[in-house]
XYZ file of C-alpha atoms in Angstrom:
651
model
C 32.863 127.566 142.105
C 34.818 125.553 139.650
C 36.131 126.842 136.525
C 33.832 124.718 134.395
C 30.687 126.007 136.620
C 31.514 129.294 135.868
C 31.978 128.651 132.073
C 28.457 127.342 132.254
C 26.989 130.172 133.910
C 28.462 132.694 131.420
C 27.189 130.606 128.595
C 23.727 130.366 129.933
C 23.849 134.275 130.456
C 24.972 134.934 126.846
C 22.091 132.502 125.576
C 19.598 134.322 127.661
C 20.776 137.590 126.243
C 20.872 138.988 129.783
C 23.453 141.595 130.211
C 26.276 140.732 132.529
C 26.795 142.584 136.059
C 29.182 145.379 135.624
C 32.706 144.586 136.748
C 33.979 146.705 139.376
C 36.037 149.637 138.469
C 39.711 149.262 139.368
C 41.526 152.407 140.485
C 45.423 152.612 139.574
C 47.671 155.217 141.268
C 49.106 157.392 138.753
C 52.389 155.987 137.206
C 55.135 157.637 135.504
C 56.547 156.559 132.088
C 59.119 154.049 133.486
C 56.393 152.522 135.699
C 54.132 151.784 132.724
C 56.921 150.480 130.657
C 57.769 148.042 133.545
C 54.267 147.080 133.773
C 53.913 146.233 129.959
C 57.393 144.454 130.147
C 56.400 142.014 132.838
C 54.870 139.392 130.485
C 57.874 139.778 128.295
C 60.341 138.951 131.516
C 57.697 136.037 132.559
C 58.559 134.662 128.897
C 62.042 135.032 129.118
C 62.176 133.414 132.537
C 60.177 130.485 131.108
C 62.101 130.308 128.200
C 65.393 129.623 130.416
C 63.568 127.377 132.684
C 61.791 125.039 130.127
C 63.725 125.543 126.974
C 62.171 124.219 123.633
C 63.860 120.897 122.575
C 64.203 120.289 118.781
C 66.168 117.144 118.404
C 64.570 115.358 115.408
C 65.953 111.657 114.525
C 66.020 111.360 110.735
C 66.200 108.422 108.698
C 69.947 107.833 107.417
C 69.696 108.356 103.446
C 72.287 107.478 100.883
C 71.669 109.411 97.491
C 73.713 108.786 94.161
C 75.580 111.257 92.189
C 72.374 112.857 90.871
C 70.855 112.960 94.258
C 68.267 110.021 93.718
C 67.790 107.983 96.764
C 69.808 105.021 96.623
C 69.189 103.314 100.210
C 67.198 104.654 103.306
C 67.118 103.288 106.764
C 64.678 103.737 109.724
C 65.258 106.477 112.140
C 66.627 105.431 115.577
C 63.092 105.632 116.654
C 61.800 103.369 114.146
C 60.123 105.961 111.985
C 60.332 106.588 108.259
C 61.541 110.299 108.468
C 63.316 111.550 105.534
C 64.682 114.521 105.922
C 62.935 117.325 103.830
C 64.568 120.492 102.791
C 62.598 123.624 101.665
C 64.033 123.585 98.205
C 62.669 119.873 97.755
C 59.060 120.931 97.770
C 57.293 122.483 94.912
C 55.451 125.982 95.102
C 52.357 124.200 94.603
C 52.834 122.141 97.663
C 53.912 125.218 99.802
C 51.019 127.412 98.568
C 48.432 124.329 99.431
C 50.029 123.803 102.673
C 49.582 127.509 103.494
C 46.167 127.634 102.259
C 44.793 124.863 104.159
C 46.528 125.046 107.505
C 47.814 128.543 108.053
C 47.135 131.542 105.719
C 48.586 134.021 107.942
C 51.666 131.867 108.750
C 54.356 134.465 107.659
C 52.586 137.565 109.361
C 51.757 136.312 113.144
C 54.189 135.482 116.077
C 53.215 131.779 116.271
C 49.629 132.460 117.568
C 46.830 134.005 115.460
C 44.891 136.020 118.085
C 41.839 136.438 115.823
C 41.665 132.577 115.087
C 42.189 131.940 118.572
C 39.194 134.099 119.889
C 36.905 132.811 117.090
C 37.627 129.250 117.853
C 37.179 129.895 121.533
C 33.866 131.677 121.101
C 32.657 128.774 118.709
C 33.721 126.080 121.024
C 32.008 127.899 124.023
C 28.652 128.580 122.062
C 28.249 125.002 120.920
C 29.870 123.329 123.967
C 31.945 121.223 121.757
C 34.964 121.515 119.393
C 33.729 122.970 116.425
C 37.172 124.724 114.958
C 40.608 124.750 115.813
C 43.002 127.787 115.979
C 46.431 126.093 115.707
C 48.683 127.761 113.459
C 51.675 125.704 111.851
C 53.998 126.694 114.629
C 51.455 125.534 117.362
C 51.183 122.283 115.487
C 54.784 121.806 115.377
C 54.882 122.463 119.058
C 52.206 119.731 119.589
C 54.252 117.401 117.453
C 57.287 117.867 119.117
C 55.822 117.342 122.597
C 52.504 115.454 122.210
C 50.032 116.521 125.155
C 46.561 115.322 126.004
C 43.792 117.683 124.687
C 42.992 120.012 127.419
C 43.185 123.571 128.336
C 46.495 123.251 130.268
C 47.921 121.237 127.154
C 46.591 124.151 124.773
C 48.307 126.700 127.040
C 51.612 124.567 127.230
C 51.194 124.588 123.183
C 50.926 128.278 123.217
C 53.955 128.964 125.200
C 55.936 126.631 123.017
C 54.883 128.094 119.954
C 56.130 131.463 121.124
C 59.289 129.887 121.892
C 59.607 128.522 118.563
C 59.042 131.710 116.893
C 61.685 133.542 119.183
C 64.318 130.734 118.422
C 63.593 129.814 114.764
C 62.851 131.587 111.593
C 59.598 131.153 109.862
C 61.294 128.975 106.903
C 62.986 126.807 109.601
C 59.611 126.183 111.571
C 58.039 125.275 108.087
C 60.615 122.777 107.555
C 60.070 121.282 111.008
C 56.439 120.832 110.194
C 57.251 119.350 106.956
C 59.645 116.714 108.737
C 57.027 116.015 111.546
C 53.474 116.048 109.806
C 52.057 112.336 110.332
C 50.960 109.920 107.460
C 49.870 106.959 109.502
C 51.636 104.085 111.031
C 55.420 105.043 111.185
C 55.666 107.385 108.229
C 56.250 110.884 109.065
C 57.046 113.772 107.013
C 56.241 114.926 103.185
C 59.344 113.321 101.853
C 58.812 110.089 103.460
C 55.145 109.943 102.423
C 56.054 110.922 98.921
C 58.592 108.354 98.429
C 56.903 105.454 100.092
C 53.388 106.022 98.577
C 54.151 107.750 95.131
C 57.757 106.650 94.638
C 58.609 110.314 93.823
C 60.539 113.052 95.367
C 58.139 116.102 96.705
C 58.989 118.160 93.696
C 57.850 115.726 91.228
C 54.273 115.624 92.715
C 51.091 116.344 90.887
C 48.818 118.849 92.090
C 46.206 116.125 92.861
C 49.015 114.384 94.857
C 49.876 117.595 96.609
C 46.295 117.838 97.840
C 46.203 114.458 98.743
C 49.300 114.868 100.982
C 47.837 117.801 102.709
C 44.604 116.295 103.707
C 45.906 113.174 105.261
C 47.651 114.431 108.484
C 44.411 115.649 109.754
C 42.979 111.909 109.766
C 46.029 109.677 109.125
C 44.404 106.746 110.579
C 41.150 106.908 108.740
C 42.736 108.219 105.531
C 45.394 105.656 105.035
C 46.893 105.555 101.426
C 46.672 102.217 99.896
C 43.676 101.038 102.223
C 41.199 104.297 101.924
C 41.852 105.469 98.534
C 38.245 105.896 97.708
C 37.448 107.880 100.912
C 40.937 110.028 100.026
C 39.563 110.552 96.700
C 36.193 112.089 97.934
C 38.125 114.197 100.391
C 40.782 115.210 97.956
C 38.052 116.440 95.444
C 36.141 118.358 98.176
C 39.262 120.324 98.699
C 39.766 120.761 94.957
C 36.423 122.093 94.494
C 37.004 124.445 97.373
C 40.213 125.837 95.811
C 38.325 126.144 92.441
C 35.949 128.484 94.132
C 38.802 130.357 95.857
C 40.756 130.864 92.670
C 43.864 129.414 94.396
C 45.273 127.643 91.390
C 44.355 128.028 87.801
C 40.994 126.364 86.662
C 42.596 124.023 84.303
C 45.137 122.460 86.498
C 42.261 121.984 89.305
C 39.958 120.232 86.702
C 42.765 117.992 85.531
C 43.473 117.122 89.128
C 39.770 116.278 89.708
C 39.951 113.743 87.047
C 43.261 112.158 88.220
C 42.924 108.757 89.518
C 44.755 107.672 92.925
C 46.968 104.645 92.578
C 49.003 105.089 95.604
C 50.115 101.988 97.699
C 52.584 101.472 100.526
C 55.975 100.852 98.631
C 59.320 99.686 100.156
C 62.151 102.135 100.739
C 64.734 102.052 97.951
C 67.442 99.425 98.774
C 70.118 99.881 96.147
C 73.749 99.237 96.948
C 72.945 97.885 100.257
C 76.574 96.979 101.190
C 77.818 100.343 100.195
C 75.087 102.055 102.085
C 75.722 100.222 105.103
C 79.400 101.191 104.801
C 78.946 104.796 104.615
C 76.280 105.241 107.213
C 78.680 103.243 109.563
C 81.397 105.520 108.456
C 79.440 108.777 108.918
C 77.072 107.933 111.782
C 76.449 111.800 112.310
C 75.060 112.367 108.909
C 71.567 111.855 107.933
C 72.060 112.677 104.233
C 75.260 111.218 102.470
C 75.907 112.218 99.140
C 78.045 109.807 97.040
C 79.269 109.402 93.691
C 77.384 106.361 92.731
C 75.434 106.007 89.783
C 72.107 104.782 90.253
C 71.592 103.477 86.768
C 74.999 101.814 86.634
C 74.556 100.350 90.161
C 70.987 98.869 89.168
C 72.331 97.381 85.996
C 75.508 95.893 87.812
C 73.252 94.209 90.402
C 70.849 92.714 87.891
C 73.816 91.404 85.883
C 75.281 89.865 88.790
C 72.219 88.394 90.122
C 71.153 86.872 86.611
C 74.654 85.562 86.204
C 74.752 84.003 89.717
C 71.466 82.146 88.725
C 73.258 80.349 86.014
C 76.421 79.180 88.395
C 74.119 77.686 91.300
C 74.072 74.335 89.729
C 77.967 74.309 90.075
C 78.108 75.094 93.869
C 79.024 78.775 93.162
C 76.864 80.914 95.288
C 78.410 84.530 95.425
C 80.037 87.469 93.439
C 81.240 90.865 93.936
C 81.688 93.727 91.473
C 83.294 97.110 91.888
C 83.139 99.819 89.140
C 85.611 102.812 89.406
C 85.630 105.862 87.351
C 89.421 106.269 86.333
C 89.412 109.801 86.028
C 87.902 110.849 89.400
C 88.802 107.474 91.209
C 85.130 107.596 92.504
C 83.112 104.637 92.940
C 80.256 104.454 90.335
C 78.862 100.741 91.413
C 79.503 98.963 94.360
C 77.937 95.180 94.580
C 78.936 93.501 97.670
C 77.241 90.072 96.995
C 74.872 88.577 94.486
C 71.756 88.981 97.037
C 71.944 90.926 100.082
C 68.948 89.119 101.547
C 70.302 85.587 100.798
C 71.199 84.734 104.451
C 71.682 81.036 103.388
C 74.715 81.961 101.622
C 75.784 84.768 103.777
C 74.573 87.639 101.098
C 75.204 90.182 103.886
C 79.034 89.720 103.786
C 80.543 92.631 101.674
C 82.851 90.692 99.330
C 84.525 93.759 98.210
C 86.094 94.082 101.455
C 86.734 90.564 102.189
C 90.428 89.405 102.257
C 90.954 86.593 99.800
C 93.798 85.107 97.992
C 94.372 86.739 94.712
C 96.119 83.930 92.726
C 97.783 85.188 89.671
C 96.131 88.763 89.580
C 99.230 90.752 91.053
C 101.481 89.491 88.298
C 101.145 92.596 85.822
C 102.114 94.846 88.811
C 105.372 92.532 89.407
C 105.863 92.858 85.731
C 105.464 96.573 85.658
C 107.998 97.113 88.491
C 110.542 94.756 86.511
C 110.149 97.022 83.313
C 110.925 100.092 85.387
C 113.918 98.472 86.883
C 115.056 97.424 83.224
C 115.074 93.805 83.789
C 112.575 92.923 81.020
C 110.771 94.443 78.014
C 107.645 92.761 76.424
C 109.875 90.855 74.072
C 112.450 89.825 76.359
C 112.972 85.888 76.090
C 112.113 84.229 79.602
C 112.651 80.426 80.478
C 109.535 78.631 81.478
C 111.365 75.418 82.617
C 111.088 73.608 86.101
C 113.275 75.526 88.565
C 113.854 75.668 92.153
C 113.986 78.915 94.213
C 115.779 78.065 97.398
C 113.541 74.866 97.572
C 110.383 76.555 96.426
C 109.533 74.788 93.055
C 106.315 76.209 91.665
C 104.388 74.974 88.430
C 101.984 76.201 86.044
C 98.356 75.899 86.574
C 97.967 73.583 83.446
C 100.789 71.344 84.818
C 102.985 71.779 81.693
C 106.029 73.970 80.958
C 106.415 75.937 77.441
C 110.335 76.518 77.450
C 111.404 80.000 75.982
C 108.698 82.556 75.912
C 108.505 86.357 75.804
C 107.775 88.212 78.817
C 104.557 89.305 76.976
C 103.530 85.595 76.435
C 104.460 84.775 79.989
C 102.058 87.267 81.335
C 99.207 86.861 78.900
C 99.437 82.858 79.668
C 99.981 83.680 83.505
C 103.052 81.463 83.726
C 104.530 81.042 87.212
C 107.986 80.303 86.832
C 108.844 83.663 84.956
C 106.681 85.445 87.554
C 108.730 84.023 90.578
C 111.863 84.729 88.894
C 110.752 88.363 88.480
C 109.554 89.020 91.773
C 112.983 87.340 93.295
C 114.997 89.809 90.958
C 112.672 92.872 91.971
C 112.729 91.855 95.554
C 109.770 90.657 97.754
C 110.132 93.283 100.215
C 110.255 96.220 97.164
C 106.868 94.514 96.120
C 105.417 94.815 99.485
C 106.524 98.480 100.000
C 104.780 99.448 96.720
C 101.826 97.505 97.594
C 101.704 98.910 101.106
C 101.865 102.364 99.347
C 98.835 101.160 97.661
C 96.990 100.646 100.882
C 97.015 96.854 100.706
C 96.337 96.363 104.419
C 96.846 92.580 104.936
C 99.937 92.691 102.918
C 101.360 95.422 105.109
C 100.321 93.409 108.094
C 101.804 90.130 107.042
C 104.955 91.910 105.326
C 107.493 89.849 107.633
C 105.720 86.587 106.724
C 105.407 86.718 102.987
C 107.884 85.274 100.397
C 108.000 84.509 96.685
C 104.651 82.906 96.621
C 103.178 86.376 97.062
C 103.227 86.479 93.229
C 101.186 83.222 93.048
C 98.528 84.264 95.486
C 100.161 83.542 98.738
C 98.811 86.847 100.368
C 95.646 88.206 101.430
C 93.886 91.264 99.385
C 90.450 92.731 98.876
C 88.697 93.384 95.666
C 88.708 96.988 96.664
C 92.516 97.224 96.732
C 92.878 95.045 93.584
C 90.631 97.343 91.563
C 92.177 100.568 92.710
C 95.559 98.867 91.892
C 94.651 98.281 88.199
C 92.917 101.590 88.082
C 96.382 102.987 88.521
C 97.639 101.386 85.318
C 94.785 103.425 83.693
C 96.324 106.785 84.950
C 100.003 106.381 84.183
C 100.718 104.462 87.371
C 99.432 106.880 89.656
C 97.713 105.411 92.547
C 94.761 107.374 94.206
C 92.333 106.110 96.906
C 88.598 105.901 96.103
C 87.098 109.173 95.862
C 89.139 111.611 97.980
C 91.496 109.869 100.268
C 90.048 108.983 103.676
C 86.502 109.663 101.980
C 84.815 106.914 100.386
C 82.540 107.636 97.235
C 81.821 111.371 98.163
C 81.241 114.628 95.931
C 81.525 118.314 96.639
C 78.005 120.167 96.763
C 77.738 123.851 96.971
C 80.036 124.725 99.885
C 79.865 121.428 101.866
C 81.824 118.304 101.414
C 79.045 115.729 102.107
C 80.137 112.382 103.152
C 83.959 113.238 103.899
C 84.617 112.950 107.610
C 86.121 116.277 109.030
C 86.112 118.080 105.495
C 84.737 121.254 104.728
C 85.188 124.034 102.093
C 86.142 127.529 103.245
C 87.007 130.183 100.576
C 89.662 128.705 98.556
C 90.649 126.179 101.160
C 89.624 122.628 101.813
C 90.303 122.122 105.529
C 91.001 118.620 106.794
C 92.291 117.760 103.032
C 95.833 117.798 102.759
C 97.094 119.827 100.031
C 93.794 120.696 98.618
C 92.062 123.535 96.978
C 88.931 124.036 95.223
C 88.800 124.105 91.674
C 85.760 125.464 89.539
C 84.768 121.963 88.451
C 86.180 119.575 90.965
C 88.869 118.969 93.594
C 92.394 118.381 92.599
C 93.800 114.566 93.344
C 94.809 113.805 96.625
C 98.482 113.383 96.856
C 98.622 110.387 94.293
C 101.460 107.872 94.860
C 103.309 107.052 91.773
C 103.661 103.155 91.918
C 104.828 102.761 88.145
C 106.146 104.834 85.420
C 103.729 106.139 82.712
C 105.825 103.947 80.170
C 105.538 100.788 82.260
C 101.867 101.363 82.681
C 101.396 101.586 79.142
C 103.359 98.505 78.174
C 101.475 96.597 80.673
C 98.258 97.812 79.219
C 99.285 96.798 75.682
C 100.267 93.330 76.901
C 97.118 92.801 78.789
C 94.989 93.731 75.894
C 96.188 91.007 73.641
C 94.588 88.000 75.529
C 91.861 86.293 73.547
C 88.500 87.541 74.625
C 85.522 85.212 75.606
C 82.987 87.420 74.240
C 83.998 87.808 70.575
C 80.923 87.727 68.353
C 80.719 85.409 65.516
C 80.467 88.048 62.767
C 83.633 90.309 62.545
C 81.552 93.527 61.674
C 80.298 93.585 65.316
C 83.913 93.307 66.873
C 84.608 96.886 66.428
C 81.562 97.947 68.892
C 83.135 95.985 71.639
C 85.223 98.006 74.166
C 88.848 97.468 73.933
C 90.060 96.361 77.528
C 93.171 95.301 79.392
C 92.328 92.361 81.902
C 94.059 89.844 84.036
C 92.608 86.570 85.609
C 93.391 84.903 88.911
C 92.486 81.743 90.499
C 93.357 81.208 94.174
C 94.821 77.663 95.758
C 92.181 75.190 96.042
C 90.087 77.034 93.464
C 88.358 78.978 96.141
C 88.322 82.382 94.653
C 88.022 83.324 90.845
C 89.216 86.833 89.999
C 89.037 89.050 86.759
C 90.194 92.878 86.756
C 89.782 94.856 83.511
C 90.304 98.591 82.702
C 90.416 101.050 79.802
C 90.777 104.806 79.922
C 87.281 105.255 81.471
C 86.574 102.562 83.965
C 88.185 99.873 86.028
C 86.093 96.985 86.815
C 86.801 94.364 89.554
C 85.224 90.818 89.648
C 85.432 88.223 92.385
C 83.543 84.917 92.150
C 83.256 82.177 94.934
C 81.800 81.224 98.187
C 81.769 83.169 101.129
C 82.223 79.989 102.981
C 85.675 79.603 101.571
C 84.474 76.182 99.933
C 86.364 75.360 96.847
C 84.860 74.266 93.425
C 86.418 72.518 90.659
C 84.893 74.768 87.936
C 86.006 77.826 89.828
C 88.574 79.208 87.634
C 88.984 83.065 87.146
C 89.375 82.633 83.116
C 86.247 80.616 82.942
C 83.959 81.927 85.741
C 84.849 85.701 86.524
C 85.858 86.948 82.980
C 82.551 86.279 81.395
C 80.759 88.509 84.127
C 83.525 91.251 83.541
C 82.854 91.456 79.870
C 79.199 91.546 80.323
C 79.439 94.516 82.649
C 81.757 96.085 80.342
C 79.891 95.747 77.293
C 76.554 96.895 79.081
C 78.566 99.920 79.946
C 80.729 100.566 76.966
C 79.353 98.752 73.920
C 79.592 101.129 70.843
C 81.106 103.829 72.737
C 84.189 105.859 72.029
C 86.602 105.725 74.914
C 89.821 105.497 72.931
C 92.897 103.873 74.238
C 95.923 104.748 75.909
C 98.658 106.815 74.155
C 102.286 105.924 74.433
C 104.210 108.385 76.661
C 106.899 110.476 75.212
C 109.364 108.668 77.370
C 108.771 105.351 75.812
C 111.389 105.122 72.830
C 111.742 102.007 70.696
C 115.210 100.438 70.448
C 116.609 98.142 67.762
C 117.615 94.590 68.633
C 118.992 91.755 66.691
C 116.171 89.543 65.271
C 117.900 86.239 65.727
C 119.044 86.699 69.306
């Protein structure tokens, strides 16, 4: 007889209330204690053999997520299997969510060994009695086993699920199994996991969910296709309220909470995943492909503000044939990235919006002049009041001229820098030495300059080299820290931060005790990490003098009323325009921030109106005012090494 026929016969007998025939008595030979122990250990040895032969595989593919400094999600990507599966940690769910989940799915989760025998017997008897599936007996562990390896619903599939549940309990703790469930539970379509559903339907982290939203997320996995948030909200509310009333009778939650939840409207709809800082997010996910959660120093509020300002500003420039801009904001104290805008619009394929302008190599125009002036001050060639000649000159056949096609005669070094005169700048780089300048720029990680060092000459100071906005911004940030250069974040680690005992987002780094392995010369302080081997590019005195000189240029954002000027942040800034008017630059800084701005076309097309002072500068001051208006950032203090000297006023 087949197994099905035997079951039907047994059910018929049970319903007729006829006694079953007595089973034949089995006689066992008398066995000693060792024999009985071996007999009872047989299932255990069978299980170990099974575990060795068919080990359980837990290899979840998570959606890469880039987090801001306050752990809000900046950007999320589909997992490699095209699922939205944002990794959910147990400390990211509320006590209400945990309580509701256990109440509904598995009350005895923390007491059984992966299988609840009583529930299994009850479900089997019920299903046999009614000859259809009346109730299930799947524990959370069994559900995890089924979600890891989906099988067709059958007795063989259920047996496989039971064995896998035992294996999961053997290899993983209860909390680890619960976390697997939270990450695998289906919510329809390609959305899996509580965090994914919470973010994509409610735009909230799981910890921020209300009780009504918690109950909603726990009932959908049973019917993910017929209870789809955004499509079947009315059905979901009815099912949600049915469960809320059951919870009210059971006294699981306070009555007030449940009654408020019953009256709560359901406004859930399918949302897009967070998409802030797309260029930066793409960059760090490529840099750390093994990480699913990358903690960064980006400030979500400042990032959103910078993106909005760039987009609005570029809308006003479109009629000029100028289509793109990039902005980088650096915290001068930590050297960490606070905002990173690679282009005006990442989705603008017509104007190459996916190009990252912060890493693109462009001509800097006159933007490098302050650095060469600083080197000249350190070598004793000039002071801010040194008289320099701006007259037609030839440097071994190289005859530069000013941007405005005129010469001003005798000017101070301070005036020459503020007005970005070319003859004095070329004279200084000749005195300082081109190779000496290149060596310092190589020290500041100017990659293209270092690569082309044998081909570069005096024209380097006028933009005859290739630089990136990242390199320029970090160079100006050195002026704000007494001439000390330090890479973004920690050297070799772009925009990361230390959390707990892990260095997230930093290749190869980890904190052990008081040592940071993989980080030269580092040690852990109570609040932060010491700077990574900063390079001294300029002296504190030269840096201070350059800052004073660059802060005296006439600002384009001065208000009409004098009483409003004191609210504006004091800034040192320098502009640059490349040959052919293909690139407009403006980099500015104060004690708190350094901001780099590039405006132009990624195609390299020049535009007659594309001038740094006219096009890039207004955007720089818009961003600075948005961050620092009416703020007390102070100004740089003269270092003790800087001493005044008496000079003859006539000569």
